Amino acid sequence: MATDGTINWTVVVLTCQHKDSVYAFQRELDLRQQRGGLPAGALLLTVADPQARLGSGGATLNALLVAAEHLSARAGHTVVTADVLDDAHILILHTGRDFPWDSCGRAFCWLPVGGTHQAVESPVCCLDMLLDCLSHQVCPGSPPGVWVCSTDMLLSLPSRPVMSWEGFSGVRVLALPGEVSYATKHGVYLSDRQGKVCDIIYRGSEERIRPAVLPDGKVPLVSGPVFLSRCVSERLLQTHVTSPLDGCTYLGMDSGAPSLQISLFLDILMCLCSDVSETQFINEERPGSTSPTGPQGAAVRSARAVLWRTLRGIPLTMEYIADGTYDYMTLSGSEHICRLTKNGWQKETLSHIESRYGVSEDGRVINSVLEGTVRVSAGAVIQHCHLQGLLEVPSGSLVSGLEATSGSHLQQLLLSGDTIIQGHRVQLGELKLTVYTVLGADDDLEASCEESTFLNHSWTDLYKRTGIRPEELWATSDDNKMPRSLLEARLFPVFQPRDGAVGLEGISWLVSGGPGTLEWWRGTWRLSLREVLSLTDQEGELRWREELFFHAARRRATDTLRVHSDHSLLPSIRAAVLGGQQGELLSTLDSVAAGSSENLGVAARTLACIADVLGCMAGEGRGGLRSGPAANPAWASAFSLLERRDLPAAIQALANQRSHWLNRPDLLVRAARHYEGAGQVLLRQAVMSAQEFVSIGEGEMPPLGEWQEVECPARLDLSGGWSDTPPIAFERGGAVVNVAVKVDGRRPIGARARRITEPRLLLVTSSGRPDCSVATETVCTTLQDLEDHCQPHAPGALLKAVCVCSGLVTFPSQQPLGQQLMQRWGGGLELHSWSLLPHGSGLGTSSILAGAVLAAVYRSTGRSYDTDSLIHAVLHLEQTLTTGGGWQDQVGGLVGGVKLARSRAFLPLRVEVERLSLSSDFLSALQQRLLLVYTGKTRLARNLLQDVVRSWYSRLPSIVSNTEQLVSNAEECALACTDGDLSKLGACLDRYWQQKKVMAPGCEPAAVRSMMSALRPLALGQSLAGAGGGGFLYLLTRDARQEEAVRHVLSSTPGLGDFSVHSVELDMEGICILQQSHRTRKEV
């Protein structure tokens, strides 16, 4: 189950001190599993310590028992059996004692770290960093057994430690380097040269610790991770039925056994240390361990004796990680603030900040919503807050858990730095309250009041300012010998019997003092910090954080859409659906879309995001494919409103219809398709702004019956394709290098038109080679015959769309078709189009053909145009036809030679074409080395287009990055051409093909992969033309005139099917007008 890359846990157990934490912490584990942070098949258990102060050893034994019991039940056993440990990889994590700076403990303390490449947006807590470190660096490769680790520290391992596990049996501990002075407050391993642990020194003097110093001058700190092999785990498990160790387990508690506190390190592991004798082990007083001479002395000595008999002789070895770091999370407030504000961590984490300039680079905002002007100074932290300005948080301060309504007294509390203000959600019986505390960052919580401070000043200062007496803070009776420390001082007002819950005003008085409030303070229910922490409603605390998390996420989503950010919303969408927040998110997105009438690009992306929400609600792989039809009559009225550009009404109509499609995965997917379809309507309207750059002149009409014929070359895209595709073309900006080419010596695309006497439209399309062409004739005598001009698969759809978009006829109109034709043109029109290329060739056929047909219609009706107008007219036409697509195809076929075309990142969408000035030698060399190979595979670019547009709207990081690379590669390709560098051009082609595969995964069929591999020795560079998936492959050969060599290589390669090799000739003219004629249809 352990692999080289990660470890597949069988069981993950999280122990907790309070029984009330079990449900809340179990949900946190389940969420991590659902997000992919824990193995899908792992059994997740949250286990409360059976008794208070059980110790890390007792908690480990109890957790191991519970894990074995669950595995035994899963295996069908009726009793606990150690056999279930044979192949099990068990992880036990101890949450430990309360942490004053986070109500949910150290494990769930949020860190200012962004989860890079997260599929599901989520916080990074200490627990997550530890899980990542253990699962990917420390534990992979280990045999079956039990890993035990506390969550009260941060481990950082720059590299994965190299540990040999072959034949391992025993216990292995990890140690990280530390200074001798630091180690006096912690634990240290004393080991021999082979890494065998001789002793464990806890809080020893520097003199005692010095023998543990290693050659690097550091000492090996007790850092947490401990591995118990399978045989050791079984031996330890056996002790759960032996008195007095049974008192460490829930079974013992249920059987009436007295509780017992034992330490993992100072009891269980200590008995394995080679330098420790039996008498020393059983009877020695050890700091951090229960005294063998105290009230539980007999039980402690007996438990140690059992451990000695059971475990003694098992080898205990140490693995020293010299480049690792260990940060134990102490009770020091200033240390915790420094931890959160250290260099390298994020300034803003999962938050929404209205005034970002107010946050210093060295300030931190974690999971918060800040409205108005909230200033966060360097070295200050705001976490889990919803605050409203005007407010300034000074350096060294921590503000946590406060709501927006608590702002009135907050600035008064923050007049000086190094202050910690917290809101704690607690439960007193049936009463749920928020309790506020204020402390100094430098206060020592556990020291006696004579040796410590409150708010960084002496306690005497508090007494003088407020009139509080020490006996009001600490009980003085002989029965209650409460330590006189800040942790135990009942300072903080909670409830006033007459006025109810106390807000920030209760602690504001503790800071500023003043007359008239002392009696009020004395009349309140008050709690000490220790009591506040023990009464924390951790479920309520985690719920508050989650609400803030989703609230901030919705606000960030709004900003992301409105400011055209490249931030991907998919991880946030997945998190919202996983957290049951999809309704609130959909409402937010509806609002953004409805308010974007002036920016259709924003509205279109927002509708795509709504489609993503619906897709996530359906579940991955459930409900069918995302791509599909979007013309169900139930959605027609909403789409009609979109077409009429009544965006607010359309968004409301879409939402109303959506509410009927939410109860099954298949309905959700179909609803998602309709939202994508709605987005396409808005995208179409945005792209149609290109019509602004279409300039058509009026001239003299040619005689009736005179053909106006045009021919066009095909195009080869050399780099940058996909960047020309709306919305990428106007949201990011596009750049494409392509070349106009004749195929087998011919311009393969053409059209002709002539006016005829009959008031009708005669539309003829033909495709394929002349010896096997297929022609389709469509006659339109009424406007109803043109109704399907926007349905790309309808007979004659392209020619019908040209008739409408060119202004040949007006549709819809009250004037009949015949009257329009006679009134405007003195008759009807006969229109032919043809392509000699196979369907799905990848050579830009449909867009180039649209340009050719438009040109023929303009000429036959006496209108003039320029190539620039044709390029933009085709953009407009393809949106009408609903085929979408970019602008590079028509640029490639209508403009001759090699050119670099660009569009800028704004609307209206305008294409600017630069014909590259190339030497005749380079053009000759290029022509002699360009070859086309028809792969025999056809592809439908529209399917690929839908996927690419969806990925772009989702702002997948790979797509955003790749789009930038497409544009930069196009510029490099243009430079290679102008420099006459064929090798550099070939490298650009190869890079371009890799970029295409990122944009449209699956665009490389297996046969094409084999073909390209076989041709690699002959090619400087190669790529499938167009979107890929099939059609033509083009290659730039190393040597000139390699047609026969290419044909020979492919003929010798098995499994390629029906391929053919074609010659390429550069076309320097582009669209070409042929001599007019009066040929009849039969002469064509």
mmCIF file of C-alpha atoms in Angstrom, residues 513-627:
data_model
loop_
_atom_site.group_PDB
_atom_site.id
_atom_site.type_symbol
_atom_site.label_atom_id
_atom_site.label_comp_id
_atom_site.label_asym_id
_atom_site.label_seq_id
_atom_site.Cartn_x
_atom_site.Cartn_y
_atom_site.Cartn_z
ATOM 1 C CA GLY A 513 -10.223 51.681 32.515
ATOM 2 C CA GLY A 514 -12.318 54.604 33.720
ATOM 3 C CA PRO A 515 -14.951 55.159 36.415
ATOM 4 C CA GLY A 516 -18.476 53.844 36.485
ATOM 5 C CA THR A 517 -17.851 50.411 34.998
ATOM 6 C CA LEU A 518 -16.274 48.450 37.836
ATOM 7 C CA GLU A 519 -19.595 47.568 39.464
ATOM 8 C CA TRP A 520 -20.981 46.524 36.107
ATOM 9 C CA TRP A 521 -17.948 44.254 35.585
ATOM 10 C CA ARG A 522 -18.383 42.778 39.059
ATOM 11 C CA GLY A 523 -22.027 41.998 38.262
ATOM 12 C CA THR A 524 -21.246 39.937 35.158
ATOM 13 C CA TRP A 525 -20.563 36.271 34.775
ATOM 14 C CA ARG A 526 -16.869 36.034 34.042
ATOM 15 C CA LEU A 527 -14.582 33.342 32.716
ATOM 16 C CA SER A 528 -10.860 32.772 32.690
ATOM 17 C CA LEU A 529 -9.056 32.077 29.421
ATOM 18 C CA ARG A 530 -8.667 28.428 30.401
ATOM 19 C CA GLU A 531 -12.433 28.171 31.002
ATOM 20 C CA VAL A 532 -13.177 29.913 27.721
ATOM 21 C CA LEU A 533 -11.003 27.428 25.846
ATOM 22 C CA SER A 534 -12.522 24.412 27.627
ATOM 23 C CA LEU A 535 -16.057 25.648 26.872
ATOM 24 C CA THR A 536 -15.399 26.375 23.203
ATOM 25 C CA ASP A 537 -18.173 25.284 20.877
ATOM 26 C CA GLN A 538 -15.798 23.936 18.249
ATOM 27 C CA GLU A 539 -18.598 22.923 15.935
ATOM 28 C CA GLY A 540 -19.919 26.504 16.072
ATOM 29 C CA GLU A 541 -16.409 27.903 15.642
ATOM 30 C CA LEU A 542 -15.751 25.796 12.567
ATOM 31 C CA ARG A 543 -19.178 26.733 11.184
ATOM 32 C CA TRP A 544 -18.374 30.454 11.616
ATOM 33 C CA ARG A 545 -15.093 29.996 9.778
ATOM 34 C CA GLU A 546 -16.813 28.072 7.016
ATOM 35 C CA GLU A 547 -19.467 30.765 6.593
ATOM 36 C CA LEU A 548 -16.731 33.396 6.322
ATOM 37 C CA PHE A 549 -14.804 31.208 3.888
ATOM 38 C CA PHE A 550 -17.780 30.923 1.527
ATOM 39 C CA HIS A 551 -18.811 34.552 1.994
ATOM 40 C CA ALA A 552 -15.324 35.730 1.064
ATOM 41 C CA ALA A 553 -15.229 33.264 -1.844
ATOM 42 C CA ARG A 554 -18.454 34.649 -3.307
ATOM 43 C CA ARG A 555 -17.113 38.185 -3.067
ATOM 44 C CA ARG A 556 -13.852 37.140 -4.689
ATOM 45 C CA ALA A 557 -15.802 35.426 -7.459
ATOM 46 C CA THR A 558 -17.681 38.660 -8.121
ATOM 47 C CA ASP A 559 -14.426 40.611 -8.306
ATOM 48 C CA THR A 560 -12.763 37.968 -10.454
ATOM 49 C CA LEU A 561 -15.502 38.167 -13.057
ATOM 50 C CA ARG A 562 -15.939 41.921 -13.075
ATOM 51 C CA VAL A 563 -12.245 42.774 -13.375
ATOM 52 C CA HIS A 564 -11.497 40.037 -15.958
ATOM 53 C CA SER A 565 -9.084 38.234 -13.634
ATOM 54 C CA ASP A 566 -7.399 35.048 -14.786
ATOM 55 C CA HIS A 567 -8.079 33.446 -11.409
ATOM 56 C CA SER A 568 -9.830 30.105 -11.868
ATOM 57 C CA LEU A 569 -13.147 29.810 -10.063
ATOM 58 C CA LEU A 570 -13.432 26.036 -10.490
ATOM 59 C CA PRO A 571 -11.742 25.164 -7.153
ATOM 60 C CA SER A 572 -14.044 27.636 -5.395
ATOM 61 C CA ILE A 573 -17.086 26.234 -7.211
ATOM 62 C CA ARG A 574 -16.187 22.685 -6.192
ATOM 63 C CA ALA A 575 -15.732 23.812 -2.596
ATOM 64 C CA ALA A 576 -19.133 25.532 -2.577
ATOM 65 C CA VAL A 577 -20.923 22.475 -3.962
ATOM 66 C CA LEU A 578 -19.082 20.182 -1.546
ATOM 67 C CA GLY A 579 -20.074 22.488 1.324
ATOM 68 C CA GLY A 580 -23.735 22.716 0.269
ATOM 69 C CA GLN A 581 -23.361 26.403 -0.640
ATOM 70 C CA GLN A 582 -24.347 26.099 -4.302
ATOM 71 C CA GLY A 583 -27.596 28.036 -3.852
ATOM 72 C CA GLU A 584 -25.847 31.119 -2.473
ATOM 73 C CA LEU A 585 -23.164 30.907 -5.155
ATOM 74 C CA LEU A 586 -25.723 30.616 -7.959
ATOM 75 C CA SER A 587 -27.536 33.694 -6.634
ATOM 76 C CA THR A 588 -24.253 35.628 -6.610
ATOM 77 C CA LEU A 589 -23.446 34.594 -10.167
ATOM 78 C CA ASP A 590 -26.977 35.484 -11.313
ATOM 79 C CA SER A 591 -26.462 38.945 -9.871
ATOM 80 C CA VAL A 592 -23.118 39.424 -11.633
ATOM 81 C CA ALA A 593 -24.511 38.271 -14.974
ATOM 82 C CA ALA A 594 -27.637 40.426 -14.727
ATOM 83 C CA GLY A 595 -25.528 43.504 -13.984
ATOM 84 C CA SER A 596 -23.174 43.048 -16.958
ATOM 85 C CA SER A 597 -25.245 44.453 -19.807
ATOM 86 C CA GLU A 598 -22.389 46.809 -20.696
ATOM 87 C CA ASN A 599 -19.842 43.987 -20.807
ATOM 88 C CA LEU A 600 -21.137 40.903 -22.558
ATOM 89 C CA GLY A 601 -17.797 39.151 -22.130
ATOM 90 C CA VAL A 602 -18.247 39.239 -18.341
ATOM 91 C CA ALA A 603 -21.831 38.030 -18.626
ATOM 92 C CA ALA A 604 -20.835 35.167 -20.947
ATOM 93 C CA ARG A 605 -18.077 33.973 -18.617
ATOM 94 C CA THR A 606 -20.454 34.184 -15.656
ATOM 95 C CA LEU A 607 -23.006 31.974 -17.419
ATOM 96 C CA ALA A 608 -20.216 29.496 -18.113
ATOM 97 C CA CYS A 609 -19.400 29.525 -14.385
ATOM 98 C CA ILE A 610 -23.042 28.781 -13.591
ATOM 99 C CA ALA A 611 -22.769 25.831 -15.978
ATOM 100 C CA ASP A 612 -19.710 24.674 -14.034
ATOM 101 C CA VAL A 613 -21.686 24.867 -10.776
ATOM 102 C CA LEU A 614 -24.441 22.717 -12.268
ATOM 103 C CA GLY A 615 -21.889 20.262 -13.628
ATOM 104 C CA CYS A 616 -20.281 19.952 -10.195
ATOM 105 C CA MET A 617 -23.691 19.427 -8.620
ATOM 106 C CA ALA A 618 -24.295 16.539 -11.026
ATOM 107 C CA GLY A 619 -21.054 14.894 -9.928
ATOM 108 C CA GLU A 620 -17.976 13.963 -11.890
ATOM 109 C CA GLY A 621 -18.790 11.474 -14.621
ATOM 110 C CA ARG A 622 -22.496 11.482 -13.793
ATOM 111 C CA GLY A 623 -25.366 12.818 -15.851
ATOM 112 C CA GLY A 624 -23.704 12.540 -19.259
ATOM 113 C CA LEU A 625 -21.231 14.607 -21.269
ATOM 114 C CA ARG A 626 -21.072 18.347 -20.752
ATOM 115 C CA SER A 627 -21.144 19.057 -24.487
#
